[in-house]
Amino acid sequence: MIGSNVTADLAAEHGLSAEEFARACAILGRTPNLTELGIFSAMWSEHCSYKSSKIWLKTLPTTGPRVICGPGENAGVVDIGDGDAVVFKIESHNHPSFIEPYQGAATGVGGIMRDVFTMGARPIALLNSLRFGSPEHPKTRHLVAGVVGGIGGYGNCVGVPTVGGECQFHPAYNGNILVNAMCVGLARADRIFYSAAAGPGNLVIYVGAKTGRDGIHGATMASAEFSTDAAEKRPTVQVGDPFTEKLLIEACLELMQGDAIVAIQDMGAAGLTSSAVEMAGKGGLGIELDLDRVPVRETGMSAYEIMLSESQERMLMILAPGSESEARHVFDKWELDFAVIGRVTETGRLVLRMHGEIAADIPVGPLVSEAPLYERPWVRRDPEPDIDPASLPERDPLDCLERLLGSPDLASKRWIWEQYDHLVQGNTVQRPGGDAAIVRISESGKALALATDATARYCQADPVRGGAQAVAESWRNLTAVGALPLALTDNMNFGNPEKPEIMGQFVGVVEGMRAACLALDYPVVSGNVSLYNETSGSAILPTPVIGGVGLIADASRAVDLALKRDGNALILIGATSGHLGASLYLRDIEGREDGAPPPVDLAAERKNGDFVRGEIAVGRVAACHDLADGGFFVALAEMAMASGFGAGLDPPPAGLPPHAWLFGEDQARYLIETADPDSVLRGAAAASVPARRVARVGGAALTLPGAGAISVAKLRAANEAWLPDYMLQS
């Protein structure tokens, strides 16, 4: 029998506003009890309902000729031919990773893998995108060590290679780090599994690990700002077990070979609550659960705790009639819990029973359809003025290059990715450290190119340009290895959306992303929004992380960034104006974080990228690197460090200050190595693509006319030293 002593104050402690609490009471026709309050709180949290972002996310392009499933399911699905599909998604575990870095990061990896294999796909690759605070901040080193340990510890044990990622540092992340995890899987295009409940009377099955008290309130914690008591939230962080996850993957994929599963959903944020509600809501049906049947690992758990626990490695599925015995046999074989905990109904209600009484009774339709949806006030920030490169002092370019390559953002992240097993499964063609990882997916040589990208400083200076650039850079990184970009998944990391300036960042970034996705035929098929990344009112930089997936018909034709042979020419593709606003040169050499970010000419991005991809396909490109952070000189140095070969640079063009030519961050540019420069230049002219010779491969140093030379070994030493030296400091 349902009773209640829930008050508006208790609802507020659960993150519900007075208006939202009143709406919940109206839906029920009474005051909710504690369990029902917890369910409303979780389902209407920012993390689960997207109540501040949904109206803007709907403006993004999400369809295309290859898209099988766009946003709204556990992960996006894209057709890659030959009856195969790639399934992928990126998701945040920011708040938990700040509180408990090892477990927060580890369970982020476990959770994103479940999103993928829930769809019927075998995980084949993991990537990540990490942002930490200032290296000088007292917590940063501890957080880096814990997060990297958690990602490696979980992924390595499960046996899925971590093949790519990125890591940057900025004081804006001192109080809120970002840990975004991406998973990519392979499935048969005609064997995709969805989450909508079907078949009244069908059994609801709980499988996987037992339920404990870890992770309760995880979704609501991820939907609020931090204050100085962040460490006290440690009980809301989940605890992962990668060995159980491995068993769960194998058991689910084995059962998916037959027709037993009608619907399946992982228990992620809000645990059993979200999985049950989402399955019922998508199917337009009801679900009744007997919580006494839920496998638990702690005594005396209440209905509230069982429903809101975010214990890991758990799934909820609905079975076809007569399939229980078959399914139970599979999960018994893999030594995982298997329990019939309920059934699908036609009532349209979520009904929970425990100890012979009704613990909750909520209409599912209104719980989902009447969730709050806000069009929050927003303001567009005033544009930053352009930076005149000629106004900056002349400096020794070789010294500037060495300093940039040894800076936290550009320093080698080898210390990180060597802790990850990036070769397990035996299909990794290109390892971390390049523009994109490449993973072989068939004996014919077909492969996927994968990358994660975000340039938050651009988004801070101009959200629209920054959003467009984030998508364009992802597209370029896939193109630079020879891949055809297919689709993306996004992780939108922002501060408090109730502040108009923060909401304005979000709106502007989405506007820029939309334009770029349309221009590049690069749809958004999945993603995640992480808001309230603030501590004591101080917000992170707006950070839209783009996870890109591209297709390579033959991995043997792919290229990397390492220089290959003495005498080859280096050709710069794309126009250079020497844009230094919001650049790393301006920040790390001049100590300034101002200026407008570079314009993004989407027509030029498309034309230049298509040309480069075509040259790679016909074999005229020996190495390729897209130009991004640090501009042309940094890109050339990275190509040199990857091989040991040096290069002699041509004189810079007239009328452009040397630092602008060398370090400007103009977009839509690539640096390619070729043994046939005349053919490349003729082809570029025919395609109206800007192209010029800029250097010749040779020697063991980078030689700059009028400035001297610096050895590649010296640059590599500076680049490789910063992160391990930093992590060894006491």
XYZ file of C-alpha atoms in Angstrom:
730
model
C 0.000 0.000 0.000
C 1.396 3.365 -1.045
C 1.913 6.049 1.570
C 4.040 9.176 1.564
C 5.815 11.589 3.820
C 7.600 13.265 0.910
C 7.797 17.063 1.100
C 8.765 19.800 -1.330
C 12.020 20.219 0.591
C 12.877 16.543 0.121
C 12.026 16.847 -3.567
C 14.385 19.816 -3.816
C 17.145 17.701 -2.253
C 16.511 15.251 -5.103
C 17.040 18.000 -7.675
C 13.387 18.680 -8.510
C 12.239 22.278 -8.664
C 8.965 23.278 -7.009
C 7.280 23.322 -10.418
C 8.664 19.895 -11.326
C 7.533 18.431 -8.010
C 4.055 19.850 -8.576
C 4.016 18.288 -12.042
C 4.979 14.889 -10.611
C 2.183 15.148 -8.038
C -0.294 16.030 -10.808
C 0.771 13.040 -12.902
C 0.238 10.697 -9.952
C -2.840 12.472 -8.630
C -1.193 12.372 -5.204
C 2.131 12.993 -3.479
C 4.770 10.453 -4.534
C 6.327 8.169 -1.993
C 10.105 8.081 -1.590
C 10.674 5.428 -4.261
C 8.479 7.261 -6.737
C 10.223 10.529 -5.914
C 13.561 8.884 -6.645
C 12.251 7.639 -9.993
C 10.946 11.066 -11.021
C 14.167 12.665 -9.827
C 16.333 10.319 -11.881
C 14.237 10.324 -15.050
C 13.827 14.100 -14.984
C 17.471 14.794 -14.206
C 19.455 16.665 -16.817
C 21.546 13.563 -17.356
C 18.578 11.400 -18.342
C 15.998 13.835 -19.753
C 18.161 16.345 -21.666
C 15.637 18.945 -20.559
C 17.887 21.935 -21.260
C 19.434 20.668 -24.494
C 16.840 18.602 -26.331
C 15.271 21.394 -28.375
C 18.677 22.373 -29.736
C 19.943 18.841 -30.307
C 16.938 18.209 -32.547
C 18.353 20.734 -35.030
C 21.401 18.563 -35.761
C 21.341 16.412 -38.928
C 20.949 12.778 -37.901
C 20.048 10.925 -41.097
C 21.846 9.818 -44.219
C 21.897 7.007 -46.764
C 24.121 4.885 -44.513
C 22.416 5.629 -41.178
C 20.515 2.631 -39.819
C 19.805 4.086 -36.375
C 20.339 7.646 -35.206
C 20.027 9.225 -31.739
C 17.477 7.805 -29.321
C 18.780 4.282 -28.904
C 21.726 3.014 -26.895
C 24.151 3.783 -29.747
C 24.183 4.903 -33.363
C 24.327 2.369 -36.200
C 25.790 2.989 -39.669
C 25.867 0.652 -42.679
C 29.423 -0.073 -43.878
C 28.542 -2.483 -46.678
C 28.822 -6.238 -47.112
C 26.006 -6.716 -44.605
C 28.069 -5.151 -41.812
C 27.258 -2.229 -39.539
C 29.373 -0.120 -37.212
C 27.798 0.724 -33.854
C 29.280 3.547 -31.771
C 28.720 6.154 -29.104
C 30.611 8.469 -26.762
C 29.527 9.247 -23.213
C 30.800 11.246 -20.255
C 31.800 10.138 -16.783
C 33.030 13.536 -15.675
C 31.625 14.023 -12.192
C 32.374 10.468 -10.945
C 35.927 10.658 -12.294
C 36.650 13.860 -10.394
C 35.417 12.318 -7.147
C 36.989 8.857 -7.561
C 39.204 8.936 -10.669
C 40.030 5.244 -11.039
C 36.502 3.865 -10.623
C 34.889 6.842 -12.325
C 36.950 6.347 -15.465
C 36.769 2.544 -15.340
C 32.990 2.447 -15.092
C 32.762 5.033 -17.862
C 34.529 2.546 -20.114
C 32.312 -0.315 -18.944
C 29.135 1.690 -19.428
C 29.917 2.798 -22.966
C 30.760 -0.771 -23.974
C 27.353 -1.930 -22.723
C 25.668 0.716 -24.864
C 27.337 -0.858 -27.881
C 26.940 -4.584 -27.257
C 23.341 -3.992 -26.179
C 22.716 -3.259 -29.851
C 24.130 -6.638 -30.857
C 27.649 -5.438 -31.695
C 30.954 -6.881 -30.537
C 33.148 -4.057 -29.185
C 36.298 -3.732 -31.293
C 37.787 -0.406 -30.170
C 37.784 2.144 -27.364
C 38.800 5.800 -27.487
C 38.704 8.627 -24.991
C 38.900 12.391 -24.652
C 40.356 13.770 -21.424
C 40.606 17.275 -19.985
C 42.465 18.056 -16.781
C 43.150 21.242 -14.863
C 46.374 23.194 -14.706
C 49.458 21.005 -14.225
C 50.264 23.247 -11.262
C 46.983 22.445 -9.505
C 47.599 20.128 -6.509
C 44.980 17.561 -7.618
C 45.863 17.302 -11.304
C 48.617 14.691 -11.096
C 46.479 12.458 -8.865
C 43.533 12.771 -11.240
C 45.620 11.987 -14.326
C 47.098 8.879 -12.699
C 43.716 7.626 -11.502
C 41.820 8.235 -14.727
C 44.478 6.694 -16.954
C 44.749 3.740 -14.580
C 40.980 3.237 -14.613
C 40.682 3.378 -18.403
C 43.568 0.974 -18.878
C 42.576 -1.304 -16.037
C 39.051 -1.842 -17.346
C 39.682 -1.915 -21.095
C 42.763 -4.120 -20.851
C 40.970 -6.696 -18.700
C 37.933 -6.863 -20.988
C 40.177 -7.355 -24.005
C 39.053 -4.425 -26.141
C 41.876 -2.259 -27.543
C 42.070 1.413 -26.616
C 43.259 2.785 -29.950
C 42.995 6.555 -29.723
C 42.162 9.636 -27.760
C 43.327 13.070 -26.714
C 44.371 14.799 -23.503
C 44.638 18.517 -22.764
C 45.158 20.729 -19.730
C 43.656 24.084 -18.747
C 42.889 25.817 -15.424
C 39.193 25.926 -16.366
C 39.070 22.180 -15.607
C 40.618 22.478 -12.146
C 37.304 21.734 -10.455
C 35.664 19.606 -13.141
C 37.746 17.266 -15.272
C 36.299 15.682 -18.397
C 36.432 11.946 -19.013
C 34.612 11.064 -22.229
C 34.734 7.419 -23.346
C 33.883 6.136 -26.817
C 33.252 2.564 -27.947
C 32.989 1.174 -31.463
C 31.519 -2.219 -32.283
C 30.686 -4.411 -35.263
C 27.344 -6.058 -35.952
C 25.423 -7.597 -38.806
C 23.204 -4.919 -40.317
C 20.176 -7.217 -40.152
C 20.795 -8.235 -36.516
C 20.504 -4.955 -34.624
C 18.777 -5.142 -31.230
C 16.589 -2.356 -29.876
C 15.149 -1.425 -26.498
C 11.411 -0.933 -27.075
C 9.311 -3.327 -24.995
C 6.869 -5.526 -26.895
C 4.487 -8.372 -26.254
C 2.273 -8.009 -23.173
C 2.894 -11.005 -20.969
C 6.506 -11.402 -22.068
C 8.976 -11.932 -19.252
C 11.304 -9.189 -18.004
C 14.723 -10.649 -17.225
C 17.567 -9.281 -15.107
C 21.036 -10.542 -16.064
C 24.618 -9.846 -15.069
C 26.038 -8.785 -11.743
C 24.139 -8.379 -8.472
C 22.743 -5.041 -7.314
C 24.453 -3.167 -4.501
C 24.260 0.290 -3.008
C 27.022 1.794 -5.161
C 26.099 4.554 -7.567
C 22.808 5.599 -5.987
C 22.016 9.154 -7.145
C 24.670 8.961 -9.856
C 22.396 10.521 -12.475
C 21.282 13.354 -10.222
C 24.872 14.000 -9.104
C 25.856 14.343 -12.769
C 23.113 16.950 -13.186
C 24.286 19.453 -10.603
C 27.206 21.739 -9.906
C 29.936 20.735 -7.503
C 30.676 22.674 -4.377
C 33.539 22.311 -1.927
C 32.038 19.063 -0.561
C 32.609 17.084 -3.788
C 34.605 14.387 -2.003
C 31.573 13.559 0.150
C 29.783 12.327 -2.981
C 32.094 9.300 -3.289
C 29.278 6.815 -2.425
C 27.496 7.915 -5.629
C 30.376 6.576 -7.755
C 29.920 3.099 -9.197
C 32.406 0.256 -8.823
C 33.251 -1.776 -11.912
C 34.308 -5.369 -12.536
C 35.760 -5.813 -16.038
C 35.879 -9.592 -15.758
C 32.125 -9.733 -15.184
C 31.687 -7.349 -18.127
C 33.625 -9.726 -20.374
C 31.339 -12.594 -19.363
C 28.299 -10.393 -19.943
C 29.467 -9.470 -23.445
C 29.932 -13.110 -24.408
C 26.643 -14.242 -22.868
C 24.598 -11.499 -24.528
C 26.199 -11.972 -27.937
C 25.676 -15.738 -27.714
C 21.988 -15.332 -26.903
C 21.674 -12.760 -29.683
C 22.542 -15.410 -32.242
C 19.013 -16.725 -31.847
C 15.570 -15.142 -31.579
C 15.058 -15.174 -27.816
C 15.505 -11.444 -27.207
C 12.599 -9.119 -27.946
C 14.218 -6.027 -26.405
C 17.327 -5.288 -24.392
C 18.643 -2.306 -22.442
C 21.715 -1.838 -20.305
C 21.339 -0.495 -16.777
C 23.319 2.707 -17.020
C 22.492 6.040 -15.418
C 19.593 5.575 -12.963
C 20.027 1.794 -13.230
C 16.907 -0.350 -13.143
C 14.737 2.775 -13.175
C 15.911 4.119 -16.526
C 16.105 0.722 -18.211
C 12.570 -0.254 -17.215
C 11.033 3.149 -17.939
C 12.787 3.587 -21.285
C 11.829 0.112 -22.485
C 8.204 0.577 -21.492
C 8.056 4.133 -22.795
C 9.465 3.307 -26.228
C 7.094 0.383 -26.547
C 4.019 2.266 -25.331
C 3.446 -0.465 -22.743
C 3.746 -1.076 -19.009
C 6.097 -3.126 -16.881
C 5.505 -4.805 -13.535
C 8.540 -5.742 -11.458
C 8.846 -7.897 -8.342
C 11.818 -6.359 -6.558
C 12.102 -9.322 -4.199
C 13.439 -11.253 -7.192
C 16.217 -8.791 -8.060
C 19.625 -10.350 -7.283
C 21.239 -8.226 -4.561
C 24.617 -8.386 -2.882
C 23.695 -6.412 0.238
C 21.061 -7.153 2.856
C 18.108 -4.975 3.684
C 18.039 -3.016 0.428
C 14.904 -0.926 -0.022
C 12.878 -0.489 -3.191
C 14.362 2.986 -3.488
C 17.917 1.638 -3.341
C 17.270 -1.223 -5.749
C 15.662 1.027 -8.348
C 18.283 3.785 -8.172
C 21.434 1.719 -7.739
C 23.924 2.146 -10.567
C 25.820 -1.060 -9.886
C 27.669 -2.046 -13.023
C 27.576 -4.955 -15.482
C 23.784 -5.385 -15.474
C 21.245 -5.677 -18.288
C 17.474 -5.829 -18.579
C 15.894 -7.841 -21.362
C 12.494 -8.961 -22.553
C 12.273 -12.496 -23.873
C 10.071 -14.048 -26.515
C 7.542 -16.599 -25.189
C 9.110 -19.966 -24.494
C 12.700 -18.649 -24.500
C 13.352 -18.600 -20.768
C 15.012 -22.000 -20.585
C 17.340 -21.282 -23.496
C 18.337 -17.907 -22.080
C 18.848 -19.225 -18.575
C 21.125 -21.943 -19.921
C 23.350 -19.356 -21.645
C 23.727 -17.164 -18.568
C 24.249 -20.147 -16.263
C 27.026 -21.268 -18.606
C 28.749 -17.896 -18.219
C 28.159 -17.936 -14.438
C 26.047 -14.781 -14.412
C 22.886 -14.019 -12.496
C 19.667 -14.642 -14.415
C 16.372 -13.743 -12.784
C 12.802 -13.363 -13.997
C 11.813 -10.155 -12.216
C 8.651 -9.095 -14.012
C 6.507 -8.991 -17.111
C 5.339 -6.638 -19.805
C 1.771 -5.360 -19.373
C -0.795 -3.403 -21.347
C -1.463 -0.992 -18.478
C 1.079 1.627 -19.497
C 2.236 1.798 -15.869
C 5.443 1.033 -14.011
C 4.327 -1.039 -11.042
C 6.828 -2.174 -8.430
C 6.046 -4.784 -5.823
C 8.136 -5.671 -2.784
C 7.381 -7.662 0.359
C 3.829 -8.235 -0.848
C 3.039 -4.524 -1.198
C 3.048 -2.027 -4.040
C 6.209 0.046 -3.715
C 5.502 2.332 -6.674
C 2.826 2.845 -9.324
C 3.560 5.449 -11.999
C 2.066 6.012 -15.464
C 4.963 5.591 -17.868
C 3.632 7.763 -20.683
C 3.438 10.994 -18.687
C 6.680 10.173 -16.844
C 8.391 10.238 -20.238
C 6.314 12.630 -22.356
C 5.657 15.219 -19.646
C 9.257 15.424 -18.505
C 10.349 19.049 -18.209
C 11.586 20.652 -21.421
C 13.199 24.053 -21.082
C 14.019 26.716 -23.631
C 16.421 28.460 -21.345
C 17.378 32.108 -21.857
C 20.628 32.563 -23.713
C 22.864 35.328 -24.930
C 25.375 35.371 -27.758
C 28.774 36.613 -26.647
C 30.413 39.590 -28.334
C 32.984 38.493 -30.906
C 36.655 38.750 -30.044
C 38.665 41.115 -32.258
C 41.059 39.620 -34.779
C 44.738 39.528 -33.867
C 47.067 41.303 -36.291
C 50.081 38.977 -36.583
C 52.299 41.956 -37.334
C 51.497 43.356 -33.889
C 53.258 40.436 -32.209
C 57.013 40.556 -31.553
C 59.436 38.581 -33.680
C 60.874 35.582 -31.839
C 63.282 32.770 -32.606
C 60.977 30.306 -34.455
C 63.103 27.262 -33.609
C 62.985 28.079 -29.913
C 59.222 28.661 -30.166
C 58.775 25.299 -31.882
C 60.711 23.466 -29.174
C 58.729 25.219 -26.434
C 55.399 24.396 -28.086
C 56.273 20.728 -28.593
C 57.186 20.488 -24.914
C 54.018 22.217 -23.719
C 51.300 20.190 -21.896
C 48.796 20.170 -24.773
C 51.236 19.305 -27.575
C 53.579 17.071 -25.583
C 53.510 13.393 -26.511
C 50.861 11.406 -24.668
C 52.810 8.175 -25.040
C 52.931 7.850 -21.228
C 49.143 7.549 -21.349
C 48.539 5.279 -24.305
C 51.337 2.863 -23.478
C 49.276 1.931 -20.409
C 46.465 0.828 -22.714
C 46.468 -2.420 -24.647
C 45.940 -1.066 -28.153
C 46.880 -4.274 -29.992
C 44.590 -6.867 -28.363
C 42.274 -8.586 -30.898
C 45.085 -8.197 -33.473
C 43.330 -5.778 -35.813
C 44.918 -2.432 -34.927
C 46.594 -1.108 -38.079
C 47.538 2.359 -36.815
C 48.216 2.915 -33.126
C 47.553 6.009 -31.028
C 49.612 9.089 -31.804
C 48.466 9.890 -35.340
C 45.532 11.735 -36.853
C 43.233 8.724 -36.536
C 43.494 5.125 -35.390
C 42.788 2.417 -37.961
C 41.209 -0.931 -37.089
C 40.880 -3.706 -39.672
C 37.380 -5.206 -39.804
C 37.563 -7.858 -42.522
C 40.026 -10.178 -44.225
C 39.539 -8.178 -47.409
C 41.373 -5.291 -45.750
C 38.345 -3.100 -45.069
C 38.997 -0.922 -42.032
C 37.571 1.818 -39.849
C 39.327 5.074 -39.024
C 38.509 6.473 -35.571
C 39.312 9.746 -33.813
C 38.188 12.076 -31.029
C 38.613 15.850 -31.239
C 37.668 19.142 -29.580
C 39.243 22.603 -29.546
C 37.640 24.187 -26.519
C 39.525 27.470 -26.692
C 37.908 28.185 -30.070
C 34.458 27.479 -28.624
C 35.161 29.817 -25.728
C 36.167 32.635 -28.090
C 33.399 32.067 -30.665
C 30.974 29.178 -30.063
C 29.659 29.083 -33.631
C 33.104 28.966 -35.240
C 34.299 26.596 -32.534
C 31.428 24.171 -33.095
C 31.996 24.145 -36.846
C 35.735 23.704 -36.390
C 35.293 20.747 -34.017
C 33.306 18.864 -36.656
C 35.623 19.935 -39.484
C 38.765 18.867 -37.637
C 37.270 15.462 -36.915
C 36.415 15.121 -40.617
C 39.986 16.175 -41.549
C 41.598 13.683 -39.194
C 39.714 10.814 -40.807
C 40.450 12.141 -44.293
C 44.169 12.488 -43.465
C 44.568 8.709 -43.213
C 42.557 8.111 -46.372
C 39.160 7.359 -44.847
C 35.738 8.454 -46.034
C 34.089 10.088 -42.983
C 30.756 8.371 -42.294
C 29.190 9.825 -39.146
C 29.960 11.181 -35.712
C 28.983 10.876 -32.087
C 29.228 13.927 -29.851
C 29.802 14.604 -26.167
C 28.629 18.101 -25.261
C 30.448 19.228 -22.103
C 29.328 22.614 -20.752
C 28.744 24.532 -17.538
C 25.463 25.528 -15.886
C 22.732 25.953 -18.558
C 20.709 28.156 -16.213
C 23.270 30.901 -16.889
C 22.401 32.676 -20.176
C 26.035 33.015 -21.194
C 26.611 29.260 -20.778
C 23.403 28.400 -22.611
C 24.547 30.786 -25.323
C 27.738 28.775 -25.690
C 25.706 25.619 -26.146
C 23.355 27.179 -28.695
C 26.242 28.654 -30.671
C 28.236 25.428 -30.727
C 25.210 23.454 -31.950
C 24.643 26.058 -34.662
C 28.224 25.680 -35.876
C 28.114 21.895 -35.660
C 24.900 21.767 -37.663
C 26.383 23.839 -40.485
C 29.508 21.685 -40.623
C 27.641 18.384 -40.488
C 25.412 19.455 -43.373
C 28.267 20.779 -45.493
C 30.404 17.676 -44.958
C 27.645 15.022 -45.128
C 28.688 13.952 -41.666
C 25.566 13.205 -39.564
C 25.310 12.878 -35.784
C 24.074 9.377 -34.920
C 24.534 9.281 -31.141
C 25.878 11.293 -28.280
C 25.686 12.585 -24.750
C 25.226 15.921 -23.001
C 27.068 16.715 -19.784
C 26.003 19.996 -18.198
C 26.629 21.639 -14.816
C 30.377 21.116 -15.151
C 31.019 23.878 -12.625
C 32.506 24.112 -9.182
C 31.577 27.011 -6.917
C 30.344 28.925 -9.958
C 33.462 28.423 -12.097
C 32.665 26.690 -15.399
C 34.756 24.595 -17.738
C 35.498 25.772 -21.265
C 32.713 24.769 -23.662
C 33.997 21.418 -24.905
C 32.043 19.602 -27.640
C 34.009 16.401 -28.167
C 33.497 14.848 -31.593
C 34.018 11.117 -32.043
C 34.419 10.415 -35.745
C 34.168 7.165 -37.708
C 35.370 6.740 -41.291
C 35.591 3.852 -43.736
C 38.694 2.663 -45.592
C 38.100 0.175 -48.402
C 41.637 -1.226 -48.195
C 43.777 -0.623 -45.106
C 46.938 -1.213 -47.147
C 46.229 2.058 -48.986
C 45.918 4.096 -45.794
C 48.669 6.540 -44.875
C 50.104 7.839 -41.619
C 51.945 11.023 -40.696
C 55.540 9.719 -40.588
C 57.906 11.095 -43.253
C 59.085 8.330 -45.553
C 62.004 9.113 -47.897
C 64.809 11.562 -48.540
C 64.099 13.793 -51.506
C 60.320 13.638 -51.349
C 58.473 16.938 -51.544
C 56.163 18.332 -48.893
C 53.114 20.161 -50.212
C 50.796 22.321 -48.153
C 47.168 21.958 -49.194
C 44.849 24.867 -48.341
C 45.147 28.619 -48.027
C 47.234 30.294 -45.311
C 46.531 33.756 -43.917
C 48.509 33.287 -40.701
C 45.585 33.369 -38.264
C 46.869 33.536 -34.692
C 43.759 34.431 -32.702
C 42.951 31.874 -29.971
C 46.010 29.881 -31.108
C 48.395 27.814 -29.039
C 51.221 30.098 -30.163
C 49.407 33.103 -28.743
C 48.644 31.274 -25.483
C 51.849 29.373 -24.822
C 54.410 31.751 -26.346
C 52.799 35.177 -25.872
C 50.849 34.317 -22.700
C 47.558 35.567 -24.121
C 44.152 33.890 -24.466
C 42.322 36.316 -26.703
C 41.421 36.964 -30.293
C 38.903 35.460 -32.684
C 39.452 31.829 -33.645
C 40.153 31.048 -37.311
C 37.244 31.260 -39.754
C 35.905 27.929 -40.991
C 35.230 27.848 -44.740
C 33.152 24.699 -45.018
C 33.179 24.678 -48.827
C 36.977 24.770 -48.721
C 37.031 22.027 -46.079
C 34.979 19.791 -48.349
C 36.906 20.557 -51.535
C 40.376 20.311 -50.003
C 39.575 17.156 -48.063
C 38.013 15.389 -51.019
C 41.108 16.233 -53.088
C 43.499 14.889 -50.449
C 41.488 11.695 -50.035
C 41.556 11.178 -53.805
C 45.336 11.633 -53.952
C 45.765 9.088 -51.160
C 43.501 6.633 -52.996
C 45.603 6.734 -56.185
C 48.853 6.288 -54.234
C 50.462 9.697 -54.733
C 50.660 10.458 -50.991
C 53.402 8.878 -48.870
C 52.415 10.657 -45.629
C 49.718 13.100 -44.605
C 48.911 15.201 -41.546
C 46.112 17.670 -40.988
C 47.076 21.105 -39.694
C 45.541 22.070 -36.361
C 47.085 23.088 -33.026
C 50.347 24.939 -33.627
C 49.916 25.257 -37.390
C 52.285 24.291 -40.194
C 55.583 24.156 -38.293
C 54.201 21.960 -35.522
C 52.586 19.623 -38.077
C 55.873 19.287 -39.939
C 57.741 18.617 -36.694
C 55.224 15.916 -35.725
C 55.723 14.231 -39.105
C 59.482 14.407 -38.617
C 59.403 13.084 -35.045
C 57.286 10.132 -36.171
C 60.076 8.963 -38.487
C 63.385 10.605 -37.603
C 63.659 12.216 -41.029
C 64.299 15.940 -41.195
C 63.316 18.485 -43.825
C 64.584 21.642 -45.403
C 61.920 24.343 -45.502
C 61.374 26.743 -48.383
C 61.353 30.478 -47.632
C 57.998 31.718 -46.289
C 55.697 33.605 -48.666
C 56.219 37.336 -48.948
C 53.976 39.635 -46.969
C 53.344 37.266 -44.064
C 55.272 37.512 -40.765
C 57.316 34.338 -40.189
C 55.495 33.444 -36.954
C 52.138 33.766 -38.716
C 53.252 31.519 -41.591
C 54.776 28.941 -39.288
C 52.296 28.855 -36.384
C 49.004 30.243 -37.714
C 46.053 27.893 -37.270
C 44.141 28.459 -40.515
C 41.681 25.656 -41.201
C 41.066 23.277 -44.139
C 44.793 22.498 -44.480
C 46.877 19.334 -44.867
C 50.592 18.691 -45.214
C 51.335 15.836 -47.613
C 54.562 14.089 -48.599
C 54.819 12.951 -52.199
C 57.378 11.587 -54.654
C 55.410 13.108 -57.536
C 54.848 16.758 -56.632
C 54.186 17.889 -60.187
C 51.188 15.567 -60.546
C 49.826 16.629 -57.169
C 50.179 20.318 -57.990
C 48.560 19.880 -61.412
C 45.671 17.998 -59.828
C 45.224 20.656 -57.158
C 45.173 23.420 -59.760
C 42.574 21.527 -61.791
C 40.424 21.141 -58.663
C 40.931 24.806 -57.662
C 42.585 23.668 -54.433
C 45.358 25.918 -53.033
C 48.663 24.004 -52.956
C 52.341 24.932 -52.724
C 55.668 23.222 -52.114
C 56.918 24.093 -48.647
C 59.785 21.707 -47.891
C 61.851 18.718 -48.978
C 62.454 15.629 -46.859
C 66.070 15.041 -45.932
C 68.671 14.993 -43.187
C 67.986 14.712 -39.477
C 66.999 18.288 -38.687
C 64.418 20.886 -39.597
C 66.225 23.662 -41.433
C 64.586 27.057 -41.705
C 66.074 29.674 -44.062
C 67.466 32.576 -42.106
C 66.938 30.903 -38.725
C 69.179 27.846 -38.736
C 68.327 24.248 -37.901
C 67.121 22.146 -35.005
C 67.601 18.402 -34.830
C 64.599 16.123 -34.898
C 66.121 14.235 -31.956
C 66.144 17.419 -29.874
C 62.535 18.135 -30.738
C 61.528 14.561 -29.938
C 63.285 14.724 -26.572
C 61.359 17.882 -25.658
C 58.103 16.387 -26.900
C 58.476 13.046 -25.111
C 59.797 14.357 -21.800
C 57.084 16.601 -20.398
C 54.372 14.154 -19.356
C 56.521 11.375 -17.808
C 58.638 13.991 -16.033
C 55.500 15.654 -14.713
C 54.007 12.388 -13.464
C 57.245 11.452 -11.678
C 57.251 14.634 -9.609
C 56.339 14.157 -5.972
